[in-house]
GROMACS .gro file of C-alpha atoms in nm:
model
  506
    1MET     CA    1   2.353  -3.538   3.242
    2SER     CA    2   2.373  -3.877   3.299
    3GLY     CA    3   2.275  -4.157   3.126
    4GLU     CA    4   2.260  -4.191   2.745
    5SER     CA    5   1.943  -3.955   2.733
    6GLY     CA    6   1.901  -3.591   2.818
    7GLY     CA    7   1.627  -3.580   3.176
    8GLY     CA    8   1.274  -3.557   3.196
    9LEU     CA    9   0.973  -3.425   3.448
   10LEU     CA   10   0.663  -3.474   3.387
   11VAL     CA   11   0.435  -3.203   3.529
   12ALA     CA   12   0.088  -3.312   3.621
   13GLY     CA   13  -0.187  -3.119   3.799
   14THR     CA   14  -0.490  -3.152   4.036
   15THR     CA   15  -0.738  -3.076   3.760
   16SER     CA   16  -0.769  -2.980   3.411
   17ASP     CA   17  -0.686  -2.550   3.376
   18ALA     CA   18  -0.443  -2.611   3.710
   19GLY     CA   19  -0.176  -2.486   3.514
   20LYS     CA   20   0.032  -2.730   3.375
   21SER     CA   21   0.120  -2.584   3.003
   22VAL     CA   22   0.271  -2.242   3.170
   23VAL     CA   23   0.470  -2.398   3.377
   24THR     CA   24   0.580  -2.663   3.186
   25ALA     CA   25   0.669  -2.315   2.949
   26GLY     CA   26   0.790  -2.166   3.262
   27ILE     CA   27   1.050  -2.447   3.329
   28CYS     CA   28   1.133  -2.484   2.995
   29ARG     CA   29   1.206  -2.102   2.943
   30TRP     CA   30   1.392  -2.095   3.271
   31LEU     CA   31   1.582  -2.385   3.149
   32VAL     CA   32   1.656  -2.222   2.801
   33ARG     CA   33   1.815  -1.937   2.994
   34ARG     CA   34   2.021  -2.097   3.172
   35GLY     CA   35   2.194  -2.310   2.931
   36VAL     CA   36   2.009  -2.595   2.927
   37LYS     CA   37   1.923  -2.754   2.543
   38VAL     CA   38   1.519  -2.855   2.644
   39ALA     CA   39   1.174  -2.947   2.463
   40PRO     CA   40   0.864  -2.932   2.556
   41PHE     CA   41   0.643  -3.285   2.508
   42LYS     CA   42   0.282  -3.355   2.542
   43ALA     CA   43   0.162  -3.714   2.441
   44GLN     CA   44  -0.227  -3.654   2.443
   45ASN     CA   45  -0.362  -3.308   2.356
   46MET     CA   46  -0.774  -3.248   2.330
   47SER     CA   47  -0.780  -2.934   2.227
   48LEU     CA   48  -0.924  -2.688   1.944
   49ASN     CA   49  -0.651  -2.449   1.917
   50SER     CA   50  -0.398  -2.613   1.738
   51PHE     CA   51  -0.147  -2.522   1.527
   52VAL     CA   52   0.107  -2.631   1.188
   53THR     CA   53   0.440  -2.669   1.196
   54ARG     CA   54   0.706  -2.607   0.885
   55GLU     CA   55   0.655  -2.954   0.809
   56GLY     CA   56   0.353  -2.951   0.775
   57ALA     CA   57   0.178  -3.076   1.080
   58GLU     CA   58  -0.092  -3.061   1.316
   59ILE     CA   59  -0.029  -3.031   1.667
   60GLY     CA   60  -0.156  -2.826   1.929
   61ARG     CA   61  -0.067  -2.469   2.030
   62ALA     CA   62   0.012  -2.528   2.341
   63GLN     CA   63   0.312  -2.692   2.262
   64ALA     CA   64   0.427  -2.464   2.000
   65MET     CA   65   0.379  -2.220   2.218
   66GLN     CA   66   0.610  -2.420   2.489
   67ALA     CA   67   0.850  -2.474   2.172
   68GLN     CA   68   0.829  -2.117   2.183
   69ALA     CA   69   0.946  -2.091   2.530
   70CYS     CA   70   1.251  -2.312   2.426
   71ARG     CA   71   1.334  -2.132   2.184
   72ILE     CA   72   1.358  -2.395   1.905
   73GLU     CA   73   1.061  -2.470   1.614
   74PRO     CA   74   0.775  -2.745   1.700
   75THR     CA   75   0.739  -3.067   1.499
   76ALA     CA   76   0.533  -3.351   1.559
   77LEU     CA   77   0.748  -3.538   1.769
   78MET     CA   78   0.681  -3.271   2.037
   79ASN     CA   79   0.280  -3.397   2.032
   80PRO     CA   80   0.214  -3.695   1.880
   81VAL     CA   81  -0.164  -3.780   1.925
   82LEU     CA   82  -0.370  -3.470   1.919
   83LEU     CA   83  -0.758  -3.514   1.974
   84LYS     CA   84  -0.970  -3.272   1.785
   85PRO     CA   85  -1.356  -3.285   1.965
   86GLY     CA   86  -1.682  -3.269   1.658
   87SER     CA   87  -1.877  -3.363   1.941
   88ASP     CA   88  -1.953  -3.407   2.313
   89HIS     CA   89  -1.917  -3.834   2.214
   90SER     CA   90  -1.658  -3.818   1.925
   91SER     CA   91  -1.323  -3.670   1.845
   92GLN     CA   92  -1.096  -3.664   1.533
   93VAL     CA   93  -0.752  -3.845   1.594
   94VAL     CA   94  -0.475  -3.653   1.421
   95LEU     CA   95  -0.158  -3.875   1.526
   96MET     CA   96   0.218  -3.742   1.430
   97GLY     CA   97   0.062  -3.429   1.265
   98ARG     CA   98  -0.198  -3.606   1.064
   99PRO     CA   99  -0.548  -3.663   1.065
  100VAL     CA  100  -0.598  -4.085   1.090
  101GLY     CA  101  -0.993  -4.055   1.112
  102GLU     CA  102  -1.308  -3.992   1.344
  103MET     CA  103  -1.357  -4.186   1.663
  104SER     CA  104  -1.587  -4.196   1.946
  105ALA     CA  105  -1.481  -4.191   2.297
  106ARG     CA  106  -1.527  -4.509   2.432
  107GLY     CA  107  -1.381  -4.638   2.095
  108TYR     CA  108  -1.066  -4.434   2.154
  109HIS     CA  109  -1.009  -4.541   2.556
  110GLY     CA  110  -1.088  -4.944   2.437
  111GLY     CA  111  -0.855  -5.013   2.250
  112ARG     CA  112  -0.672  -4.737   2.016
  113ARG     CA  113  -0.519  -4.545   2.315
  114GLU     CA  114  -0.302  -4.861   2.417
  115LYS     CA  115  -0.150  -4.872   2.057
  116LEU     CA  116  -0.067  -4.525   2.050
  117LEU     CA  117   0.149  -4.566   2.319
  118GLY     CA  118   0.475  -4.744   2.171
  119THR     CA  119   0.480  -4.428   1.908
  120VAL     CA  120   0.426  -4.227   2.195
  121LEU     CA  121   0.749  -4.341   2.394
  122GLU     CA  122   0.987  -4.350   2.074
  123CYS     CA  123   0.869  -4.030   1.997
  124LEU     CA  124   0.979  -3.913   2.368
  125ALA     CA  125   1.304  -4.151   2.352
  126GLU     CA  126   1.412  -3.912   2.051
  127LEU     CA  127   1.321  -3.580   2.200
  128ARG     CA  128   1.517  -3.717   2.522
  129GLY     CA  129   1.817  -3.835   2.276
  130THR     CA  130   1.833  -3.445   2.126
  131TYR     CA  131   1.803  -3.267   2.350
  132ASP     CA  132   1.969  -3.223   2.732
  133ALA     CA  133   1.600  -3.232   2.876
  134VAL     CA  134   1.226  -3.250   2.822
  135ILE     CA  135   0.982  -3.120   2.956
  136CYS     CA  136   0.663  -3.326   2.977
  137GLU     CA  137   0.323  -3.169   3.016
  138GLY     CA  138   0.069  -3.461   3.113
  139ALA     CA  139  -0.339  -3.391   3.058
  140GLY     CA  140  -0.640  -3.385   3.368
  141SER     CA  141  -0.521  -3.558   3.623
  142PRO     CA  142  -0.344  -3.826   3.705
  143ALA     CA  143  -0.563  -3.971   3.969
  144GLU     CA  144  -0.850  -4.047   3.704
  145ILE     CA  145  -0.834  -4.398   3.809
  146ASN     CA  146  -1.157  -4.532   3.532
  147LEU     CA  147  -0.866  -4.438   3.250
  148ARG     CA  148  -0.573  -4.566   3.411
  149ARG     CA  149  -0.528  -4.905   3.259
  150THR     CA  150  -0.563  -4.742   2.859
  151ASP     CA  151  -0.350  -4.404   3.017
  152ILE     CA  152  -0.064  -4.276   2.785
  153VAL     CA  153  -0.019  -3.874   2.898
  154ASN     CA  154   0.009  -3.889   3.270
  155MET     CA  155   0.171  -4.188   3.500
  156GLY     CA  156   0.144  -4.419   3.213
  157ILE     CA  157   0.451  -4.253   2.978
  158ALA     CA  158   0.595  -4.136   3.347
  159ARG     CA  159   0.593  -4.483   3.435
  160ASN     CA  160   0.684  -4.669   3.075
  161ALA     CA  161   0.978  -4.356   3.075
  162ARG     CA  162   1.036  -4.347   3.400
  163LEU     CA  163   1.042  -3.996   3.451
  164PRO     CA  164   0.968  -3.802   3.781
  165VAL     CA  165   0.659  -3.656   3.818
  166LEU     CA  166   0.616  -3.267   3.985
  167ILE     CA  167   0.154  -3.208   4.045
  168VAL     CA  168   0.028  -2.827   4.031
  169GLY     CA  169  -0.205  -2.709   4.189
  170ASP     CA  170  -0.460  -2.432   4.131
  171ILE     CA  171  -0.490  -2.339   4.498
  172ASP     CA  172  -0.700  -2.022   4.317
  173ARG     CA  173  -0.994  -2.242   4.295
  174GLY     CA  174  -0.957  -2.411   4.671
  175GLY     CA  175  -0.927  -2.701   4.884
  176VAL     CA  176  -0.545  -2.778   4.722
  177PHE     CA  177  -0.416  -2.937   4.986
  178ALA     CA  178  -0.689  -3.203   4.984
  179SER     CA  179  -0.656  -3.161   4.560
  180PHE     CA  180  -0.258  -3.302   4.679
  181PHE     CA  181  -0.327  -3.569   4.930
  182GLY     CA  182  -0.589  -3.727   4.692
  183THR     CA  183  -0.440  -3.697   4.360
  184LEU     CA  184  -0.141  -3.885   4.552
  185ALA     CA  185  -0.333  -4.120   4.752
  186LEU     CA  186  -0.518  -4.303   4.450
  187LEU     CA  187  -0.278  -4.374   4.322
  188SER     CA  188  -0.089  -4.706   4.288
  189ARG     CA  189   0.229  -4.855   4.444
  190GLU     CA  190   0.472  -4.790   4.127
  191ASP     CA  191   0.289  -4.437   4.019
  192GLN     CA  192   0.392  -4.339   4.334
  193ALA     CA  193   0.715  -4.354   4.335
  194LEU     CA  194   0.762  -4.139   4.098
  195VAL     CA  195   0.528  -3.841   4.230
  196SER     CA  196   0.806  -3.657   4.373
  197GLY     CA  197   0.652  -3.291   4.483
  198PHE     CA  198   0.406  -3.045   4.469
  199LEU     CA  199   0.388  -2.684   4.353
  200VAL     CA  200   0.101  -2.404   4.400
  201ASN     CA  201  -0.017  -2.254   4.137
  202LYS     CA  202  -0.177  -1.877   4.137
  203PHE     CA  203  -0.136  -1.833   4.512
  204ARG     CA  204  -0.302  -1.429   4.611
  205GLY     CA  205  -0.160  -1.340   4.980
  206ASP     CA  206   0.131  -1.357   5.195
  207VAL     CA  207   0.302  -1.745   5.142
  208SER     CA  208   0.400  -1.728   5.499
  209LEU     CA  209   0.069  -1.816   5.587
  210LEU     CA  210   0.080  -2.066   5.325
  211THR     CA  211   0.416  -2.271   5.477
  212PRO     CA  212   0.233  -2.404   5.769
  213GLY     CA  213  -0.003  -2.590   5.562
  214LEU     CA  214   0.260  -2.722   5.295
  215ASP     CA  215   0.468  -2.857   5.646
  216MET     CA  216   0.228  -3.067   5.691
  217LEU     CA  217   0.121  -3.156   5.323
  218GLU     CA  218   0.560  -3.256   5.332
  219ASP     CA  219   0.490  -3.478   5.699
  220LEU     CA  220   0.168  -3.639   5.553
  221THR     CA  221   0.303  -3.720   5.214
  222GLY     CA  222   0.701  -3.774   5.256
  223ARG     CA  223   0.736  -3.526   4.957
  224PRO     CA  224   0.794  -3.151   4.980
  225SER     CA  225   0.668  -2.822   4.769
  226TYR     CA  226   0.917  -2.696   4.442
  227GLY     CA  227   0.773  -2.353   4.552
  228VAL     CA  228   0.429  -2.107   4.526
  229LEU     CA  229   0.340  -1.948   4.238
  230PRO     CA  230   0.147  -1.591   4.258
  231PHE     CA  231  -0.099  -1.501   4.067
  232ARG     CA  232  -0.007  -1.319   3.782
  233HIS     CA  233  -0.251  -1.123   3.511
  234GLY     CA  234  -0.206  -1.040   3.190
  235LEU     CA  235   0.024  -1.316   3.087
  236GLY     CA  236  -0.248  -1.397   2.777
  237ILE     CA  237  -0.025  -1.676   2.708
  238ASP     CA  238  -0.184  -1.966   2.386
  239GLU     CA  239  -0.457  -2.168   2.536
  240GLU     CA  240  -0.486  -2.508   2.470
  241ASP     CA  241  -0.865  -2.670   2.614
  242GLY     CA  242  -1.125  -2.339   2.655
  243MET     CA  243  -1.098  -2.028   2.685
  244ALA     CA  244  -0.993  -1.844   3.004
  245VAL     CA  245  -1.254  -1.592   3.034
  246SER     CA  246  -1.621  -1.612   3.048
  247LEU     CA  247  -1.892  -1.610   2.842
  248ARG     CA  248  -1.928  -1.194   2.697
  249GLY     CA  249  -1.628  -1.078   2.933
  250ALA     CA  250  -1.299  -0.918   2.780
  251VAL     CA  251  -1.082  -1.190   2.632
  252ARG     CA  252  -0.802  -1.178   2.789
  253GLU     CA  253  -0.718  -0.965   3.173
  254SER     CA  254  -0.466  -0.756   2.911
  255GLU     CA  255  -0.188  -0.524   3.016
  256THR     CA  256  -0.222  -0.220   2.710
  257ALA     CA  257  -0.116   0.134   2.723
  258PRO     CA  258  -0.415   0.401   2.660
  259PRO     CA  259  -0.484   0.447   2.257
  260ALA     CA  260  -0.293   0.612   2.050
  261GLY     CA  261  -0.607   0.798   1.884
  262GLU     CA  262  -0.903   0.952   2.020
  263ASP     CA  263  -1.096   0.649   1.997
  264VAL     CA  264  -1.123   0.290   2.100
  265LEU     CA  265  -1.227   0.006   1.875
  266ARG     CA  266  -1.489  -0.250   1.973
  267VAL     CA  267  -1.444  -0.618   1.859
  268ALA     CA  268  -1.739  -0.843   1.869
  269VAL     CA  269  -1.604  -1.226   1.881
  270CYS     CA  270  -1.879  -1.424   1.799
  271ALA     CA  271  -1.879  -1.725   2.051
  272ILE     CA  272  -1.989  -2.007   1.752
  273PRO     CA  273  -1.984  -2.364   1.910
  274LEU     CA  274  -1.638  -2.581   1.849
  275MET     CA  275  -1.473  -2.249   1.810
  276SER     CA  276  -1.075  -2.358   1.687
  277ASN     CA  277  -0.791  -2.129   1.705
  278PHE     CA  278  -0.962  -1.823   1.904
  279THR     CA  279  -0.570  -1.725   1.946
  280ASP     CA  280  -0.608  -1.554   1.576
  281VAL     CA  281  -0.778  -1.222   1.832
  282ASP     CA  282  -0.505  -1.252   2.089
  283ALA     CA  283  -0.305  -0.978   1.833
  284LEU     CA  284  -0.576  -0.786   1.846
  285ALA     CA  285  -0.659  -0.750   2.256
  286ALA     CA  286  -0.249  -0.651   2.224
  287GLU     CA  287  -0.333  -0.337   2.025
  288PRO     CA  288  -0.362  -0.019   2.276
  289GLY     CA  289  -0.699   0.102   2.234
  290VAL     CA  290  -0.858  -0.274   2.066
  291LEU     CA  291  -1.158  -0.388   2.314
  292VAL     CA  292  -1.247  -0.778   2.248
  293ARG     CA  293  -1.506  -0.956   2.403
  294PHE     CA  294  -1.677  -1.308   2.289
  295VAL     CA  295  -2.072  -1.279   2.173
  296ASP     CA  296  -2.342  -1.497   2.170
  297ARG     CA  297  -2.642  -1.249   2.183
  298PRO     CA  298  -2.732  -0.998   1.832
  299GLU     CA  299  -2.750  -0.698   2.051
  300GLU     CA  300  -2.433  -0.764   2.155
  301LEU     CA  301  -2.358  -0.665   1.812
  302ALA     CA  302  -2.496  -0.306   1.788
  303ASP     CA  303  -2.199  -0.135   1.935
  304ALA     CA  304  -1.889  -0.364   1.764
  305ASP     CA  305  -1.670  -0.195   1.528
  306LEU     CA  306  -1.592  -0.506   1.411
  307VAL     CA  307  -1.724  -0.856   1.436
  308VAL     CA  308  -1.505  -1.150   1.366
  309VAL     CA  309  -1.657  -1.469   1.262
  310PRO     CA  310  -1.383  -1.746   1.388
  311GLY     CA  311  -1.225  -2.083   1.307
  312THR     CA  312  -1.476  -2.409   1.395
  313ARG     CA  313  -1.496  -2.761   1.417
  314GLY     CA  314  -1.834  -2.751   1.271
  315THR     CA  315  -1.901  -2.521   0.946
  316VAL     CA  316  -2.195  -2.646   0.970
  317ARG     CA  317  -2.384  -2.663   1.307
  318ALA     CA  318  -2.224  -2.275   1.385
  319LEU     CA  319  -2.406  -2.155   1.083
  320ALA     CA  320  -2.718  -2.287   1.213
  321TRP     CA  321  -2.663  -2.142   1.540
  322LEU     CA  322  -2.650  -1.827   1.421
  323ARG     CA  323  -2.941  -1.813   1.236
  324GLU     CA  324  -3.111  -1.952   1.568
  325ARG     CA  325  -2.986  -1.683   1.772
  326GLY     CA  326  -3.038  -1.420   1.566
  327LEU     CA  327  -2.642  -1.329   1.518
  328ALA     CA  328  -2.707  -1.458   1.064
  329ASP     CA  329  -2.947  -1.149   1.075
  330ALA     CA  330  -2.745  -0.944   1.274
  331ILE     CA  331  -2.420  -0.981   1.048
  332LEU     CA  332  -2.593  -0.951   0.744
  333ARG     CA  333  -2.777  -0.596   0.859
  334ARG     CA  334  -2.408  -0.519   0.939
  335ALA     CA  335  -2.304  -0.626   0.569
  336ALA     CA  336  -2.543  -0.397   0.393
  337GLU     CA  337  -2.483  -0.156   0.637
  338GLY     CA  338  -2.115  -0.122   0.499
  339ARG     CA  339  -1.983  -0.206   0.900
  340PRO     CA  340  -1.700  -0.455   0.896
  341VAL     CA  341  -1.673  -0.814   0.918
  342LEU     CA  342  -1.434  -1.071   0.912
  343GLY     CA  343  -1.445  -1.478   0.891
  344ILE     CA  344  -1.180  -1.686   0.956
  345CYS     CA  345  -1.123  -2.032   0.804
  346GLY     CA  346  -1.507  -2.199   0.912
  347GLY     CA  347  -1.588  -1.856   0.957
  348PHE     CA  348  -1.507  -1.748   0.653
  349GLN     CA  349  -1.674  -2.067   0.469
  350LEU     CA  350  -2.033  -1.998   0.614
  351LEU     CA  351  -1.966  -1.619   0.485
  352GLY     CA  352  -2.008  -1.774   0.129
  353GLU     CA  353  -2.280  -1.882  -0.108
  354HIS     CA  354  -2.293  -2.225  -0.012
  355ILE     CA  355  -2.111  -2.518   0.129
  356GLU     CA  356  -2.118  -2.872  -0.005
  357ASP     CA  357  -1.984  -3.127   0.311
  358GLU     CA  358  -2.006  -3.501   0.309
  359VAL     CA  359  -1.689  -3.512   0.495
  360GLU     CA  360  -1.761  -3.295   0.878
  361SER     CA  361  -2.114  -3.273   0.929
  362ARG     CA  362  -2.270  -3.466   0.595
  363ALA     CA  363  -2.545  -3.261   0.573
  364GLY     CA  364  -2.451  -3.151   0.173
  365HIS     CA  365  -2.589  -2.904   0.060
  366VAL     CA  366  -2.644  -2.586   0.270
  367ASP     CA  367  -2.676  -2.272   0.171
  368GLY     CA  368  -2.411  -2.024   0.352
  369LEU     CA  369  -2.481  -1.607   0.465
  370GLY     CA  370  -2.400  -1.550   0.081
  371LEU     CA  371  -2.188  -1.205   0.203
  372LEU     CA  372  -1.897  -1.354  -0.016
  373PRO     CA  373  -1.872  -1.469  -0.367
  374VAL     CA  374  -1.730  -1.807  -0.273
  375ARG     CA  375  -1.891  -2.209  -0.240
  376VAL     CA  376  -1.731  -2.452   0.002
  377ARG     CA  377  -1.623  -2.833  -0.055
  378PHE     CA  378  -1.540  -3.035   0.192
  379ALA     CA  379  -1.237  -3.278   0.139
  380ARG     CA  380  -1.109  -3.602   0.266
  381GLU     CA  381  -0.742  -3.441   0.280
  382LYS     CA  382  -0.663  -3.180   0.497
  383THR     CA  383  -0.505  -2.854   0.432
  384LEU     CA  384  -0.204  -2.826   0.676
  385THR     CA  385   0.024  -2.532   0.526
  386ARG     CA  386   0.237  -2.220   0.637
  387PRO     CA  387   0.063  -1.984   0.373
  388VAL     CA  388   0.297  -1.656   0.309
  389GLY     CA  389   0.171  -1.389   0.098
  390GLU     CA  390   0.061  -0.998   0.075
  391ALA     CA  391  -0.263  -0.767   0.151
  392LEU     CA  392  -0.287  -0.418   0.220
  393GLY     CA  393   0.054  -0.360   0.127
  394GLU     CA  394   0.174  -0.520   0.398
  395ARG     CA  395   0.356  -0.874   0.439
  396VAL     CA  396   0.150  -1.163   0.560
  397GLU     CA  397   0.226  -1.480   0.795
  398GLY     CA  398  -0.029  -1.737   0.844
  399TYR     CA  399  -0.117  -2.107   0.886
  400GLU     CA  400  -0.408  -2.290   0.751
  401ILE     CA  401  -0.601  -2.602   0.893
  402HIS     CA  402  -0.925  -2.729   0.720
  403HIS     CA  403  -1.078  -2.973   0.554
  404GLY     CA  404  -1.293  -2.715   0.339
  405LEU     CA  405  -1.200  -2.558  -0.024
  406ALA     CA  406  -1.279  -2.259  -0.124
  407ASP     CA  407  -1.356  -2.141  -0.484
  408VAL     CA  408  -1.332  -1.813  -0.517
  409LEU     CA  409  -1.539  -1.650  -0.732
  410GLY     CA  410  -1.550  -1.287  -0.745
  411GLY     CA  411  -1.440  -0.974  -0.494
  412GLU     CA  412  -1.052  -0.862  -0.415
  413PRO     CA  413  -0.858  -1.080  -0.359
  414PHE     CA  414  -0.770  -1.171   0.026
  415LEU     CA  415  -0.509  -1.375   0.154
  416ASP     CA  416  -0.687  -1.636  -0.064
  417GLY     CA  417  -0.996  -1.539   0.003
  418CYS     CA  418  -1.150  -1.258  -0.056
  419ARG     CA  419  -1.316  -0.919   0.007
  420VAL     CA  420  -1.668  -0.752  -0.118
  421GLY     CA  421  -1.660  -0.387   0.082
  422ALA     CA  422  -1.682  -0.384   0.434
  423VAL     CA  423  -1.669  -0.826   0.419
  424TRP     CA  424  -1.383  -0.980   0.457
  425GLY     CA  425  -1.293  -1.353   0.456
  426THR     CA  426  -0.973  -1.593   0.449
  427HIS     CA  427  -0.836  -1.940   0.560
  428TRP     CA  428  -0.545  -1.789   0.686
  429HIS     CA  429  -0.500  -1.860   1.074
  430GLY     CA  430  -0.258  -1.634   1.280
  431SER     CA  431  -0.237  -1.299   1.027
  432LEU     CA  432  -0.321  -1.079   1.277
  433GLU     CA  433   0.059  -1.134   1.408
  434SER     CA  434   0.191  -1.007   1.124
  435ASP     CA  435   0.183  -0.621   1.273
  436GLY     CA  436   0.219  -0.428   0.954
  437PHE     CA  437  -0.055  -0.599   0.805
  438ARG     CA  438  -0.250  -0.581   1.172
  439ARG     CA  439  -0.185  -0.226   1.152
  440ALA     CA  440  -0.321  -0.160   0.812
  441PHE     CA  441  -0.640  -0.379   0.852
  442LEU     CA  442  -0.718  -0.186   1.147
  443ARG     CA  443  -0.725   0.148   1.018
  444GLU     CA  444  -0.963  -0.001   0.753
  445VAL     CA  445  -1.199  -0.066   0.995
  446ALA     CA  446  -1.180   0.249   1.165
  447ALA     CA  447  -1.229   0.422   0.854
  448ALA     CA  448  -1.525   0.218   0.780
  449ALA     CA  449  -1.663   0.256   1.125
  450GLY     CA  450  -1.602   0.681   1.143
  451ARG     CA  451  -1.388   0.606   1.419
  452ARG     CA  452  -1.060   0.873   1.543
  453PHE     CA  453  -0.889   0.566   1.613
  454VAL     CA  454  -0.523   0.560   1.546
  455PRO     CA  455  -0.270   0.170   1.569
  456ALA     CA  456  -0.012   0.243   1.790
  457ALA     CA  457   0.310   0.239   1.559
  458ASP     CA  458   0.540   0.036   1.777
  459THR     CA  459   0.358  -0.312   1.909
  460SER     CA  460   0.514  -0.596   1.827
  461PHE     CA  461   0.274  -0.916   1.892
  462ALA     CA  462   0.607  -1.194   1.874
  463ALA     CA  463   0.825  -0.949   2.094
  464LEU     CA  464   0.521  -0.908   2.372
  465ARG     CA  465   0.476  -1.278   2.340
  466GLU     CA  466   0.849  -1.319   2.472
  467GLU     CA  467   0.808  -1.078   2.718
  468ARG     CA  468   0.552  -1.314   2.872
  469LEU     CA  469   0.732  -1.626   2.816
  470ASP     CA  470   1.010  -1.440   3.021
  471ARG     CA  471   0.759  -1.341   3.248
  472LEU     CA  472   0.671  -1.749   3.354
  473GLY     CA  473   1.066  -1.812   3.313
  474ASP     CA  474   1.105  -1.509   3.598
  475LEU     CA  475   0.791  -1.691   3.856
  476ILE     CA  476   0.965  -2.012   3.829
  477GLU     CA  477   1.312  -1.857   3.890
  478GLU     CA  478   1.256  -1.647   4.128
  479HIS     CA  479   0.950  -1.861   4.326
  480ALA     CA  480   1.041  -2.229   4.268
  481ASP     CA  481   1.326  -2.455   4.435
  482THR     CA  482   1.507  -2.395   4.115
  483ASP     CA  483   1.785  -2.626   4.283
  484ALA     CA  484   1.604  -2.918   4.405
  485LEU     CA  485   1.346  -2.880   4.070
  486TRP     CA  486   1.723  -2.901   3.816
  487ARG     CA  487   1.840  -3.185   4.044
  488LEU     CA  488   1.431  -3.399   3.985
  489ILE     CA  489   1.498  -3.352   3.568
  490GLU     CA  490   1.864  -3.459   3.571
  491SER     CA  491   1.852  -3.742   3.828
  492GLY     CA  492   1.478  -3.810   3.884
  493ALA     CA  493   1.262  -3.923   4.133
  494PRO     CA  494   1.399  -3.953   4.445
  495ARG     CA  495   1.467  -4.352   4.602
  496GLY     CA  496   1.201  -4.445   4.935
  497LEU     CA  497   0.914  -4.227   4.830
  498PRO     CA  498   0.609  -4.357   5.076
  499PHE     CA  499   0.337  -4.525   4.965
  500ILE     CA  500  -0.018  -4.322   5.073
  501ALA     CA  501  -0.318  -4.557   5.130
  502PRO     CA  502  -0.540  -4.587   5.016
  503GLY     CA  503  -0.383  -4.655   4.617
  504ALA     CA  504  -0.553  -4.736   4.330
  505PRO     CA  505  -0.832  -4.962   4.361
  506ALA     CA  506  -0.777  -5.303   4.259
   0.00000   0.00000   0.00000
């Protein structure tokens, strides 16, 4: 490796959800398998799916997943700025793993963002001084010309850190050639000098039919394509900015075995506003015979064996939404009938007796659904922990991210929350990833629902994640020009890349 610091690459995209997160993870897994010491990095992330590191820092789940692809522990250095939307106009700003306040989009882009560039570059420099390579993920598109002046996550960081840039395009959406060319042509001369080539994602069909277009794109831009990644079902990698499924659709396009017992279990997840860490139900969807879907109507709870009320960045808002939709009444009827309900984090809070919130919604006293003997008070300090405990006779690991403090006044203890009949509530995200506990919990659900469902004895969620990360690594190894990709990471952008008019507006 040349120079005092390790090599690097910025994976940008023509759009949001072009595949930057999974391509970054795939490159990381390919590199670590060839013996490279590698780390992920995303300067600024906007996501309601977050994770708690061992040192108690909150970062985006996508970066935690990418760290797993690198076979290293995630740290705050890998995602120094995390924005957690609380409305259409404002977000909580999490800096180096700790919340530092709420800010409007105008306030953030109007000055605060630029001031964070120094912190971002310091984090990246520290990672590059420690690892052989750092694979950075951009956000949205680098050609968002309205935001270029304050950009710290796309070309702003590429320019300052002299990172070569690979642009990923989702061909499944159509228009990928125009997107590649237009993205490049809207960048300034200095930014274009770092854009080294393109990577096509989610291709279906005969790649030979695409080759003439790739050749023409190279003739037009002077930049090669580094590969064509085929469309793959069932990767199930942690999402960042939103659900990769339509509402009332299956939570994952999973490739799972038939049920071990005679019945399947149907799980309905309430698609509440500002839903956070909906990845909690991925472990359920991974179980053979468990069907998970998101719902937003009360009649969709009728055939569900388990209803999950997930986490949210707006507990009081979610509670009002459940009542307006008629879902609250449906949940109350389920509980009265002894039919299973699980509340996680914000979902747990709204199942309680009442909420005192002068922090998140500033609504003051709000009555909850009253299904659990719990009273919640919102504190300004955020709880960020990695608890370990036991439930249903099994060891459980999880993580907590919440402002609400729960005073549990009764019921059976359950993961620092409680259980009353068939209603469970806990602040612990990730608990269902503990295999033994998940199986024990599903047996309880099946018994309460009267289903002859039997959990598979050998499902390992951790092993399934590893398998999916390996499949991403395989995609890069088998369908990308890995020799050229390594040269790019090691040596930087080629010199003399041509400028494509018109460039960024003055």
